[in-house]
JSON list of C-alpha atoms in Angstrom, two decimals:
[
{"chain": "A", "resi": 67, "resn": "MET", "atom": "CA", "xyz": [-20.09, 7.96, -6.81]},
{"chain": "A", "resi": 68, "resn": "SER", "atom": "CA", "xyz": [-20.31, 5.39, -9.73]},
{"chain": "A", "resi": 69, "resn": "TYR", "atom": "CA", "xyz": [-17.62, 2.99, -10.80]},
{"chain": "A", "resi": 70, "resn": "ALA", "atom": "CA", "xyz": [-17.25, 4.71, -14.03]},
{"chain": "A", "resi": 71, "resn": "THR", "atom": "CA", "xyz": [-16.66, 8.26, -11.85]},
{"chain": "A", "resi": 72, "resn": "LYS", "atom": "CA", "xyz": [-14.06, 6.57, -10.01]},
{"chain": "A", "resi": 73, "resn": "ALA", "atom": "CA", "xyz": [-12.25, 4.95, -12.83]},
{"chain": "A", "resi": 74, "resn": "LEU", "atom": "CA", "xyz": [-12.32, 8.06, -14.73]},
{"chain": "A", "resi": 75, "resn": "GLU", "atom": "CA", "xyz": [-10.82, 10.22, -11.83]},
{"chain": "A", "resi": 76, "resn": "ASN", "atom": "CA", "xyz": [-8.08, 7.42, -11.53]},
{"chain": "A", "resi": 77, "resn": "VAL", "atom": "CA", "xyz": [-7.35, 7.84, -15.20]},
{"chain": "A", "resi": 78, "resn": "ASP", "atom": "CA", "xyz": [-5.87, 10.90, -16.89]},
{"chain": "A", "resi": 79, "resn": "PHE", "atom": "CA", "xyz": [-8.62, 12.91, -18.45]},
{"chain": "A", "resi": 80, "resn": "ARG", "atom": "CA", "xyz": [-6.56, 13.63, -21.54]},
{"chain": "A", "resi": 81, "resn": "TYR", "atom": "CA", "xyz": [-6.02, 10.00, -22.28]},
{"chain": "A", "resi": 82, "resn": "ILE", "atom": "CA", "xyz": [-9.90, 9.22, -22.08]},
{"chain": "A", "resi": 83, "resn": "LEU", "atom": "CA", "xyz": [-10.37, 12.24, -24.31]},
{"chain": "A", "resi": 84, "resn": "LEU", "atom": "CA", "xyz": [-8.07, 11.11, -27.01]},
{"chain": "A", "resi": 85, "resn": "ASP", "atom": "CA", "xyz": [-9.38, 7.47, -26.99]},
{"chain": "A", "resi": 86, "resn": "ASP", "atom": "CA", "xyz": [-13.29, 8.79, -27.14]},
{"chain": "A", "resi": 87, "resn": "TYR", "atom": "CA", "xyz": [-13.17, 12.18, -28.74]},
{"chain": "A", "resi": 88, "resn": "LYS", "atom": "CA", "xyz": [-14.34, 10.44, -32.05]},
{"chain": "A", "resi": 89, "resn": "LYS", "atom": "CA", "xyz": [-17.24, 8.72, -30.55]},
{"chain": "A", "resi": 90, "resn": "LEU", "atom": "CA", "xyz": [-18.46, 12.33, -29.17]},
{"chain": "A", "resi": 91, "resn": "LYS", "atom": "CA", "xyz": [-18.15, 13.81, -32.71]},
{"chain": "A", "resi": 92, "resn": "ILE", "atom": "CA", "xyz": [-15.29, 16.00, -31.73]},
{"chain": "A", "resi": 93, "resn": "SER", "atom": "CA", "xyz": [-13.25, 17.22, -34.73]},
{"chain": "A", "resi": 94, "resn": "GLU", "atom": "CA", "xyz": [-9.44, 17.18, -34.57]},
{"chain": "A", "resi": 95, "resn": "GLU", "atom": "CA", "xyz": [-9.39, 21.11, -34.63]},
{"chain": "A", "resi": 96, "resn": "GLU", "atom": "CA", "xyz": [-11.94, 21.15, -31.30]},
{"chain": "A", "resi": 97, "resn": "LEU", "atom": "CA", "xyz": [-9.77, 18.47, -30.04]},
{"chain": "A", "resi": 98, "resn": "SER", "atom": "CA", "xyz": [-6.67, 20.55, -30.01]},
{"chain": "A", "resi": 99, "resn": "VAL", "atom": "CA", "xyz": [-8.06, 23.49, -28.65]},
{"chain": "A", "resi": 100, "resn": "ILE", "atom": "CA", "xyz": [-9.73, 21.44, -25.86]},
{"chain": "A", "resi": 101, "resn": "MET", "atom": "CA", "xyz": [-6.30, 19.98, -25.22]},
{"chain": "A", "resi": 102, "resn": "MET", "atom": "CA", "xyz": [-4.81, 23.45, -24.86]},
{"chain": "A", "resi": 103, "resn": "VAL", "atom": "CA", "xyz": [-7.62, 24.72, -22.89]},
{"chain": "A", "resi": 104, "resn": "ASP", "atom": "CA", "xyz": [-7.11, 21.90, -20.44]},
{"chain": "A", "resi": 105, "resn": "HIS", "atom": "CA", "xyz": [-3.28, 22.86, -20.38]},
{"chain": "A", "resi": 106, "resn": "LEU", "atom": "CA", "xyz": [-3.92, 26.36, -19.52]},
{"chain": "A", "resi": 107, "resn": "LEU", "atom": "CA", "xyz": [-6.38, 25.50, -16.99]},
{"chain": "A", "resi": 108, "resn": "ARG", "atom": "CA", "xyz": [-3.75, 23.28, -15.24]},
{"chain": "A", "resi": 109, "resn": "GLN", "atom": "CA", "xyz": [-1.39, 26.33, -15.14]},
{"chain": "A", "resi": 110, "resn": "ASP", "atom": "CA", "xyz": [-4.05, 28.11, -13.13]},
{"chain": "A", "resi": 111, "resn": "ASN", "atom": "CA", "xyz": [-5.71, 30.24, -15.85]},
{"chain": "A", "resi": 112, "resn": "ASP", "atom": "CA", "xyz": [-9.24, 30.87, -14.82]},
{"chain": "A", "resi": 113, "resn": "LEU", "atom": "CA", "xyz": [-10.47, 32.29, -18.02]},
{"chain": "A", "resi": 114, "resn": "VAL", "atom": "CA", "xyz": [-8.92, 30.91, -21.29]},
{"chain": "A", "resi": 115, "resn": "THR", "atom": "CA", "xyz": [-9.91, 33.18, -24.22]},
{"chain": "A", "resi": 116, "resn": "ALA", "atom": "CA", "xyz": [-9.44, 33.01, -28.00]},
{"chain": "A", "resi": 117, "resn": "ASP", "atom": "CA", "xyz": [-6.70, 35.54, -27.67]},
{"chain": "A", "resi": 118, "resn": "LEU", "atom": "CA", "xyz": [-4.98, 33.49, -25.07]},
{"chain": "A", "resi": 119, "resn": "LEU", "atom": "CA", "xyz": [-5.33, 30.35, -26.93]},
{"chain": "A", "resi": 120, "resn": "ALA", "atom": "CA", "xyz": [-3.95, 31.98, -30.09]},
{"chain": "A", "resi": 121, "resn": "LEU", "atom": "CA", "xyz": [-0.55, 32.89, -28.20]},
{"chain": "A", "resi": 122, "resn": "LYS", "atom": "CA", "xyz": [-0.18, 29.28, -27.80]},
{"chain": "A", "resi": 123, "resn": "MET", "atom": "CA", "xyz": [-1.37, 27.62, -31.17]},
{"chain": "A", "resi": 124, "resn": "ASN", "atom": "CA", "xyz": [-1.11, 28.24, -34.81]},
{"chain": "A", "resi": 125, "resn": "TYR", "atom": "CA", "xyz": [-4.69, 29.06, -35.22]},
{"chain": "A", "resi": 126, "resn": "LYS", "atom": "CA", "xyz": [-5.68, 32.74, -35.57]},
{"chain": "A", "resi": 127, "resn": "THR", "atom": "CA", "xyz": [-8.09, 34.35, -32.94]},
{"chain": "A", "resi": 128, "resn": "ALA", "atom": "CA", "xyz": [-11.03, 34.38, -35.35]},
{"chain": "A", "resi": 129, "resn": "GLN", "atom": "CA", "xyz": [-10.70, 30.75, -35.88]},
{"chain": "A", "resi": 130, "resn": "ILE", "atom": "CA", "xyz": [-10.42, 29.89, -32.46]},
{"chain": "A", "resi": 131, "resn": "ASP", "atom": "CA", "xyz": [-13.51, 31.82, -31.66]},
{"chain": "A", "resi": 132, "resn": "LYS", "atom": "CA", "xyz": [-15.51, 29.75, -34.11]},
{"chain": "A", "resi": 133, "resn": "ILE", "atom": "CA", "xyz": [-14.09, 26.63, -32.52]},
{"chain": "A", "resi": 134, "resn": "LEU", "atom": "CA", "xyz": [-14.85, 27.80, -28.89]},
{"chain": "A", "resi": 135, "resn": "VAL", "atom": "CA", "xyz": [-18.67, 28.55, -30.08]},
{"chain": "A", "resi": 136, "resn": "SER", "atom": "CA", "xyz": [-18.84, 25.20, -31.47]},
{"chain": "A", "resi": 137, "resn": "LEU", "atom": "CA", "xyz": [-17.86, 23.65, -28.51]},
{"chain": "A", "resi": 138, "resn": "LEU", "atom": "CA", "xyz": [-20.21, 25.83, -26.43]},
{"chain": "A", "resi": 139, "resn": "LYS", "atom": "CA", "xyz": [-23.03, 24.54, -28.73]},
{"chain": "A", "resi": 140, "resn": "LYS", "atom": "CA", "xyz": [-22.18, 21.11, -28.33]},
{"chain": "A", "resi": 141, "resn": "GLY", "atom": "CA", "xyz": [-22.17, 21.39, -24.35]},
{"chain": "A", "resi": 142, "resn": "PHE", "atom": "CA", "xyz": [-18.56, 20.42, -24.01]},
{"chain": "A", "resi": 143, "resn": "ILE", "atom": "CA", "xyz": [-17.24, 23.77, -22.46]},
{"chain": "A", "resi": 144, "resn": "GLU", "atom": "CA", "xyz": [-18.83, 26.35, -20.39]},
{"chain": "A", "resi": 145, "resn": "TYR", "atom": "CA", "xyz": [-17.97, 29.68, -18.44]},
{"chain": "A", "resi": 146, "resn": "GLU", "atom": "CA", "xyz": [-18.79, 29.92, -15.02]},
{"chain": "A", "resi": 147, "resn": "GLU", "atom": "CA", "xyz": [-19.36, 32.85, -12.84]},
{"chain": "A", "resi": 148, "resn": "LEU", "atom": "CA", "xyz": [-16.83, 33.33, -9.69]},
{"chain": "A", "resi": 149, "resn": "ALA", "atom": "CA", "xyz": [-17.80, 34.23, -6.35]},
{"chain": "A", "resi": 150, "resn": "ILE", "atom": "CA", "xyz": [-15.04, 36.94, -6.12]},
{"chain": "A", "resi": 151, "resn": "GLY", "atom": "CA", "xyz": [-16.20, 38.02, -9.60]},
{"chain": "A", "resi": 152, "resn": "GLY", "atom": "CA", "xyz": [-14.90, 37.34, -13.21]},
{"chain": "A", "resi": 153, "resn": "MET", "atom": "CA", "xyz": [-15.33, 34.13, -15.04]},
{"chain": "A", "resi": 154, "resn": "ARG", "atom": "CA", "xyz": [-13.63, 30.99, -15.30]},
{"chain": "A", "resi": 155, "resn": "THR", "atom": "CA", "xyz": [-13.51, 28.51, -18.21]},
{"chain": "A", "resi": 156, "resn": "SER", "atom": "CA", "xyz": [-14.79, 24.96, -17.40]},
{"chain": "A", "resi": 157, "resn": "LEU", "atom": "CA", "xyz": [-14.29, 21.64, -19.15]},
{"chain": "A", "resi": 158, "resn": "GLU", "atom": "CA", "xyz": [-16.74, 20.00, -16.60]},
{"chain": "A", "resi": 159, "resn": "PRO", "atom": "CA", "xyz": [-19.50, 19.33, -19.16]},
{"chain": "A", "resi": 160, "resn": "LEU", "atom": "CA", "xyz": [-17.22, 17.50, -21.34]},
{"chain": "A", "resi": 161, "resn": "LYS", "atom": "CA", "xyz": [-16.01, 15.39, -18.64]},
{"chain": "A", "resi": 162, "resn": "ASN", "atom": "CA", "xyz": [-19.35, 14.46, -17.56]},
{"chain": "A", "resi": 163, "resn": "LYS", "atom": "CA", "xyz": [-20.02, 13.51, -21.16]},
{"chain": "A", "resi": 164, "resn": "LEU", "atom": "CA", "xyz": [-16.79, 11.37, -21.02]},
{"chain": "A", "resi": 165, "resn": "ARG", "atom": "CA", "xyz": [-18.07, 9.83, -17.97]},
{"chain": "A", "resi": 166, "resn": "GLU", "atom": "CA", "xyz": [-21.16, 8.85, -19.61]},
{"chain": "A", "resi": 167, "resn": "GLN", "atom": "CA", "xyz": [-19.27, 7.54, -22.42]},
{"chain": "A", "resi": 168, "resn": "PHE", "atom": "CA", "xyz": [-16.96, 5.50, -20.31]},
{"chain": "A", "resi": 169, "resn": "ALA", "atom": "CA", "xyz": [-19.82, 4.05, -18.46]},
{"chain": "A", "resi": 170, "resn": "ALA", "atom": "CA", "xyz": [-21.72, 2.96, -21.61]},
{"chain": "A", "resi": 171, "resn": "ASP", "atom": "CA", "xyz": [-18.47, 1.25, -23.01]},
{"chain": "A", "resi": 172, "resn": "LEU", "atom": "CA", "xyz": [-17.81, -0.39, -19.73]},
{"chain": "A", "resi": 173, "resn": "ALA", "atom": "CA", "xyz": [-21.21, -1.77, -19.51]},
{"chain": "A", "resi": 174, "resn": "LYS", "atom": "CA", "xyz": [-20.84, -2.96, -23.09]},
{"chain": "A", "resi": 175, "resn": "ASP", "atom": "CA", "xyz": [-17.45, -4.67, -22.38]},
{"chain": "A", "resi": 176, "resn": "ARG", "atom": "CA", "xyz": [-19.04, -6.47, -19.50]},
{"chain": "A", "resi": 177, "resn": "ALA", "atom": "CA", "xyz": [-22.04, -7.61, -21.44]},
{"chain": "A", "resi": 178, "resn": "ASN", "atom": "CA", "xyz": [-19.95, -8.84, -24.10]},
{"chain": "A", "resi": 179, "resn": "LEU", "atom": "CA", "xyz": [-17.54, -10.67, -21.75]},
{"chain": "A", "resi": 180, "resn": "GLN", "atom": "CA", "xyz": [-20.56, -12.20, -19.80]},
{"chain": "A", "resi": 181, "resn": "SER", "atom": "CA", "xyz": [-22.12, -13.34, -23.00]},
{"chain": "A", "resi": 182, "resn": "ALA", "atom": "CA", "xyz": [-18.92, -14.93, -24.10]},
{"chain": "A", "resi": 183, "resn": "GLU", "atom": "CA", "xyz": [-18.38, -16.65, -20.84]},
{"chain": "A", "resi": 184, "resn": "ARG", "atom": "CA", "xyz": [-21.96, -17.63, -20.91]},
{"chain": "A", "resi": 185, "resn": "ASN", "atom": "CA", "xyz": [-21.76, -19.30, -24.28]},
{"chain": "A", "resi": 186, "resn": "GLN", "atom": "CA", "xyz": [-18.63, -21.06, -23.33]},
{"chain": "A", "resi": 187, "resn": "ASN", "atom": "CA", "xyz": [-20.53, -22.45, -19.99]},
{"chain": "A", "resi": 188, "resn": "LEU", "atom": "CA", "xyz": [-23.36, -23.50, -22.25]},
{"chain": "A", "resi": 189, "resn": "ASN", "atom": "CA", "xyz": [-20.81, -25.37, -24.77]},
{"chain": "A", "resi": 190, "resn": "THR", "atom": "CA", "xyz": [-19.25, -27.30, -21.93]},
{"chain": "A", "resi": 191, "resn": "LEU", "atom": "CA", "xyz": [-22.44, -28.40, -20.55]},
{"chain": "A", "resi": 192, "resn": "TYR", "atom": "CA", "xyz": [-24.13, -29.48, -23.97]},
{"chain": "A", "resi": 193, "resn": "ALA", "atom": "CA", "xyz": [-20.71, -31.61, -24.48]},
{"chain": "A", "resi": 194, "resn": "ILE", "atom": "CA", "xyz": [-20.96, -32.99, -20.89]},
{"chain": "A", "resi": 195, "resn": "PHE", "atom": "CA", "xyz": [-24.66, -34.00, -21.27]},
{"chain": "A", "resi": 196, "resn": "GLU", "atom": "CA", "xyz": [-24.41, -35.54, -24.54]},
{"chain": "A", "resi": 197, "resn": "LYS", "atom": "CA", "xyz": [-21.41, -37.55, -23.43]},
{"chain": "A", "resi": 198, "resn": "ARG", "atom": "CA", "xyz": [-22.70, -38.66, -20.19]},
{"chain": "A", "resi": 199, "resn": "ARG", "atom": "CA", "xyz": [-26.17, -39.29, -21.77]},
{"chain": "A", "resi": 200, "resn": "ASN", "atom": "CA", "xyz": [-24.56, -41.03, -24.90]},
{"chain": "A", "resi": 201, "resn": "ARG", "atom": "CA", "xyz": [-26.83, -39.06, -27.28]},
{"chain": "A", "resi": 202, "resn": "THR", "atom": "CA", "xyz": [-27.33, -35.50, -28.86]},
{"chain": "A", "resi": 203, "resn": "LEU", "atom": "CA", "xyz": [-29.40, -33.14, -26.89]},
{"chain": "A", "resi": 204, "resn": "SER", "atom": "CA", "xyz": [-32.86, -32.01, -28.33]},
{"chain": "A", "resi": 205, "resn": "PRO", "atom": "CA", "xyz": [-33.55, -28.07, -28.91]},
{"chain": "A", "resi": 206, "resn": "ILE", "atom": "CA", "xyz": [-35.66, -28.37, -26.11]},
{"chain": "A", "resi": 207, "resn": "GLU", "atom": "CA", "xyz": [-33.08, -29.84, -23.58]},
{"chain": "A", "resi": 208, "resn": "MET", "atom": "CA", "xyz": [-30.62, -27.29, -24.80]},
{"chain": "A", "resi": 209, "resn": "ASP", "atom": "CA", "xyz": [-33.18, -24.67, -23.81]},
{"chain": "A", "resi": 210, "resn": "LEU", "atom": "CA", "xyz": [-33.53, -26.14, -20.56]},
{"chain": "A", "resi": 211, "resn": "ILE", "atom": "CA", "xyz": [-29.88, -25.99, -19.64]},
{"chain": "A", "resi": 212, "resn": "SER", "atom": "CA", "xyz": [-29.66, -22.45, -20.86]},
{"chain": "A", "resi": 213, "resn": "THR", "atom": "CA", "xyz": [-32.57, -21.55, -18.38]},
{"chain": "A", "resi": 214, "resn": "TRP", "atom": "CA", "xyz": [-30.73, -23.14, -15.52]},
{"chain": "A", "resi": 215, "resn": "LEU", "atom": "CA", "xyz": [-27.85, -20.61, -16.20]},
{"chain": "A", "resi": 216, "resn": "ASP", "atom": "CA", "xyz": [-30.27, -18.06, -16.20]},
{"chain": "A", "resi": 217, "resn": "ASP", "atom": "CA", "xyz": [-31.80, -19.02, -13.13]},
{"chain": "A", "resi": 218, "resn": "GLY", "atom": "CA", "xyz": [-28.49, -18.66, -11.42]},
{"chain": "A", "resi": 219, "resn": "TYR", "atom": "CA", "xyz": [-27.33, -22.09, -11.16]},
{"chain": "A", "resi": 220, "resn": "THR", "atom": "CA", "xyz": [-23.52, -22.69, -11.76]},
{"chain": "A", "resi": 221, "resn": "THR", "atom": "CA", "xyz": [-21.91, -25.07, -14.08]},
{"chain": "A", "resi": 222, "resn": "THR", "atom": "CA", "xyz": [-20.67, -26.98, -11.01]},
{"chain": "A", "resi": 223, "resn": "GLN", "atom": "CA", "xyz": [-24.29, -27.33, -9.59]},
{"chain": "A", "resi": 224, "resn": "ILE", "atom": "CA", "xyz": [-25.59, -28.43, -12.81]},
{"chain": "A", "resi": 225, "resn": "LYS", "atom": "CA", "xyz": [-22.89, -30.98, -13.37]},
{"chain": "A", "resi": 226, "resn": "ASP", "atom": "CA", "xyz": [-23.25, -32.34, -10.03]},
{"chain": "A", "resi": 227, "resn": "ALA", "atom": "CA", "xyz": [-26.93, -32.69, -10.36]},
{"chain": "A", "resi": 228, "resn": "LEU", "atom": "CA", "xyz": [-26.41, -34.62, -13.27]},
{"chain": "A", "resi": 229, "resn": "GLU", "atom": "CA", "xyz": [-24.12, -36.98, -11.84]},
{"chain": "A", "resi": 230, "resn": "ASP", "atom": "CA", "xyz": [-26.69, -37.49, -9.05]},
{"chain": "A", "resi": 231, "resn": "CYS", "atom": "CA", "xyz": [-29.34, -38.43, -11.35]},
{"chain": "A", "resi": 232, "resn": "LEU", "atom": "CA", "xyz": [-26.89, -40.78, -13.27]},
{"chain": "A", "resi": 233, "resn": "ALA", "atom": "CA", "xyz": [-26.07, -42.37, -10.05]},
{"chain": "A", "resi": 234, "resn": "ALA", "atom": "CA", "xyz": [-29.89, -43.07, -9.48]},
{"chain": "A", "resi": 235, "resn": "ASN", "atom": "CA", "xyz": [-30.24, -44.40, -13.00]},
{"chain": "A", "resi": 236, "resn": "LYS", "atom": "CA", "xyz": [-31.88, -41.39, -14.03]},
{"chain": "A", "resi": 237, "resn": "LYS", "atom": "CA", "xyz": [-31.13, -39.64, -17.37]},
{"chain": "A", "resi": 238, "resn": "SER", "atom": "CA", "xyz": [-33.89, -37.22, -18.04]},
{"chain": "A", "resi": 239, "resn": "LEU", "atom": "CA", "xyz": [-33.33, -33.33, -17.72]},
{"chain": "A", "resi": 240, "resn": "LYS", "atom": "CA", "xyz": [-36.66, -33.22, -15.87]},
{"chain": "A", "resi": 241, "resn": "SER", "atom": "CA", "xyz": [-34.72, -35.24, -12.97]},
{"chain": "A", "resi": 242, "resn": "VAL", "atom": "CA", "xyz": [-31.65, -32.96, -12.90]},
{"chain": "A", "resi": 243, "resn": "ASP", "atom": "CA", "xyz": [-34.09, -30.11, -12.77]},
{"chain": "A", "resi": 244, "resn": "LYS", "atom": "CA", "xyz": [-35.86, -31.53, -9.67]},
{"chain": "A", "resi": 245, "resn": "VAL", "atom": "CA", "xyz": [-32.61, -32.12, -7.95]},
{"chain": "A", "resi": 246, "resn": "LEU", "atom": "CA", "xyz": [-31.52, -28.57, -8.74]},
{"chain": "A", "resi": 247, "resn": "ARG", "atom": "CA", "xyz": [-34.57, -26.82, -7.71]},
{"chain": "A", "resi": 248, "resn": "SER", "atom": "CA", "xyz": [-34.44, -29.13, -4.37]},
{"chain": "A", "resi": 249, "resn": "ASN", "atom": "CA", "xyz": [-31.02, -28.49, -3.62]},
{"chain": "A", "resi": 250, "resn": "ARG", "atom": "CA", "xyz": [-31.64, -24.54, -3.77]},
{"chain": "A", "resi": 251, "resn": "ALA", "atom": "CA", "xyz": [-34.80, -24.92, -1.48]},
{"chain": "A", "resi": 252, "resn": "ARG", "atom": "CA", "xyz": [-32.83, -26.77, 1.02]},
{"chain": "A", "resi": 253, "resn": "GLU", "atom": "CA", "xyz": [-30.07, -24.22, 0.73]},
{"chain": "A", "resi": 254, "resn": "ASP", "atom": "CA", "xyz": [-32.67, -21.19, 1.18]},
{"chain": "A", "resi": 255, "resn": "VAL", "atom": "CA", "xyz": [-34.17, -22.70, 4.24]},
{"chain": "A", "resi": 256, "resn": "ARG", "atom": "CA", "xyz": [-30.78, -23.45, 5.63]},
{"chain": "A", "resi": 257, "resn": "LYS", "atom": "CA", "xyz": [-29.86, -19.79, 5.03]},
{"chain": "A", "resi": 258, "resn": "ALA", "atom": "CA", "xyz": [-33.11, -17.83, 5.66]},
{"chain": "A", "resi": 259, "resn": "GLY", "atom": "CA", "xyz": [-35.54, -20.38, 6.72]},
{"chain": "A", "resi": 260, "resn": "VAL", "atom": "CA", "xyz": [-37.75, -19.67, 3.70]},
{"chain": "A", "resi": 261, "resn": "THR", "atom": "CA", "xyz": [-37.52, -20.48, -0.25]},
{"chain": "A", "resi": 262, "resn": "GLY", "atom": "CA", "xyz": [-38.76, -18.64, -3.22]},
{"chain": "A", "resi": 263, "resn": "VAL", "atom": "CA", "xyz": [-38.50, -21.85, -5.36]},
{"chain": "A", "resi": 264, "resn": "THR", "atom": "CA", "xyz": [-41.66, -23.11, -6.92]},
{"chain": "A", "resi": 265, "resn": "ASP", "atom": "CA", "xyz": [-42.20, -25.71, -9.39]},
{"chain": "A", "resi": 266, "resn": "GLU", "atom": "CA", "xyz": [-45.71, -25.81, -11.24]},
{"chain": "A", "resi": 267, "resn": "ASP", "atom": "CA", "xyz": [-45.14, -29.51, -12.06]},
{"chain": "A", "resi": 268, "resn": "TRP", "atom": "CA", "xyz": [-43.75, -30.52, -8.84]},
{"chain": "A", "resi": 269, "resn": "ASN", "atom": "CA", "xyz": [-46.47, -28.64, -6.44]},
{"chain": "A", "resi": 270, "resn": "LYS", "atom": "CA", "xyz": [-45.40, -30.07, -2.94]},
{"chain": "A", "resi": 271, "resn": "ASN", "atom": "CA", "xyz": [-44.99, -28.01, 0.32]},
{"chain": "A", "resi": 272, "resn": "ILE", "atom": "CA", "xyz": [-41.57, -26.97, 1.48]},
{"chain": "A", "resi": 273, "resn": "GLU", "atom": "CA", "xyz": [-41.38, -29.87, 4.11]},
{"chain": "A", "resi": 274, "resn": "GLU", "atom": "CA", "xyz": [-41.78, -32.35, 1.21]},
{"chain": "A", "resi": 275, "resn": "THR", "atom": "CA", "xyz": [-39.41, -30.79, -1.05]},
{"chain": "A", "resi": 276, "resn": "ILE", "atom": "CA", "xyz": [-36.71, -30.86, 1.54]},
{"chain": "A", "resi": 277, "resn": "ALA", "atom": "CA", "xyz": [-37.52, -34.60, 2.44]},
{"chain": "A", "resi": 278, "resn": "LEU", "atom": "CA", "xyz": [-37.23, -35.27, -1.22]},
{"chain": "A", "resi": 279, "resn": "ALA", "atom": "CA", "xyz": [-33.97, -33.59, -1.64]},
{"chain": "A", "resi": 280, "resn": "LYS", "atom": "CA", "xyz": [-32.42, -35.99, 0.69]},
{"chain": "A", "resi": 281, "resn": "ILE", "atom": "CA", "xyz": [-33.19, -39.31, -1.18]},
{"chain": "A", "resi": 282, "resn": "ARG", "atom": "CA", "xyz": [-32.05, -40.54, -4.46]},
{"chain": "A", "resi": 283, "resn": "TRP", "atom": "CA", "xyz": [-34.54, -39.95, -7.50]},
{"chain": "A", "resi": 284, "resn": "VAL", "atom": "CA", "xyz": [-36.18, -43.13, -8.44]},
{"chain": "A", "resi": 285, "resn": "ASP", "atom": "CA", "xyz": [-39.20, -42.21, -9.92]},
{"chain": "A", "resi": 286, "resn": "ASP", "atom": "CA", "xyz": [-39.99, -43.27, -13.53]},
{"chain": "A", "resi": 287, "resn": "ASP", "atom": "CA", "xyz": [-38.51, -41.43, -16.35]},
{"chain": "A", "resi": 288, "resn": "PRO", "atom": "CA", "xyz": [-38.92, -41.94, -19.91]},
{"chain": "A", "resi": 289, "resn": "ASP", "atom": "CA", "xyz": [-35.27, -42.30, -20.70]},
{"chain": "A", "resi": 290, "resn": "ARG", "atom": "CA", "xyz": [-34.01, -43.87, -17.49]}
]
């Protein structure tokens, strides 16, 4: 069962319907009929007809018939055959569509949240790097920092790698990148015995990588 399905089951169907009916292009007339159909189904009425709805609503039977036909065409309502004979009105098709809409909205909200959080982390890192290196970042350097976040490095890992390099009088982002990669390789080996970390510009085997991760970076850099 998906998260969206569980969430929908934990929230009153009518609440989500009222919140999302416009997105599903349901008119107010159709909404009122759906709400009454749901109400009657909850009262153990298997088959909800236009005549039954007309007893509860201000719409005439003929008008309700047209609304029910519209809901059928849109795939929001259906009539099921019962095992014991007869028919039952079902709003399950509508509930399925609401689940899909709910899942789409949830995914969008998560993406927006992650995007906002990522932008905040990026801006924080940019400020730290510029302050600690005492100069403005170039577009290429900003792109590299962004790539580190995409690769799954945390802001703490990136800041720690920067401090390690500065302590060794190394200021270039290439040095920071080496520290991040070697730390990840060492952690991979510690946990699983192997690593998927590679670096085309730093073509060494895993033993050398782990050894390098244990020492300060003292290689020449253009901006040391």
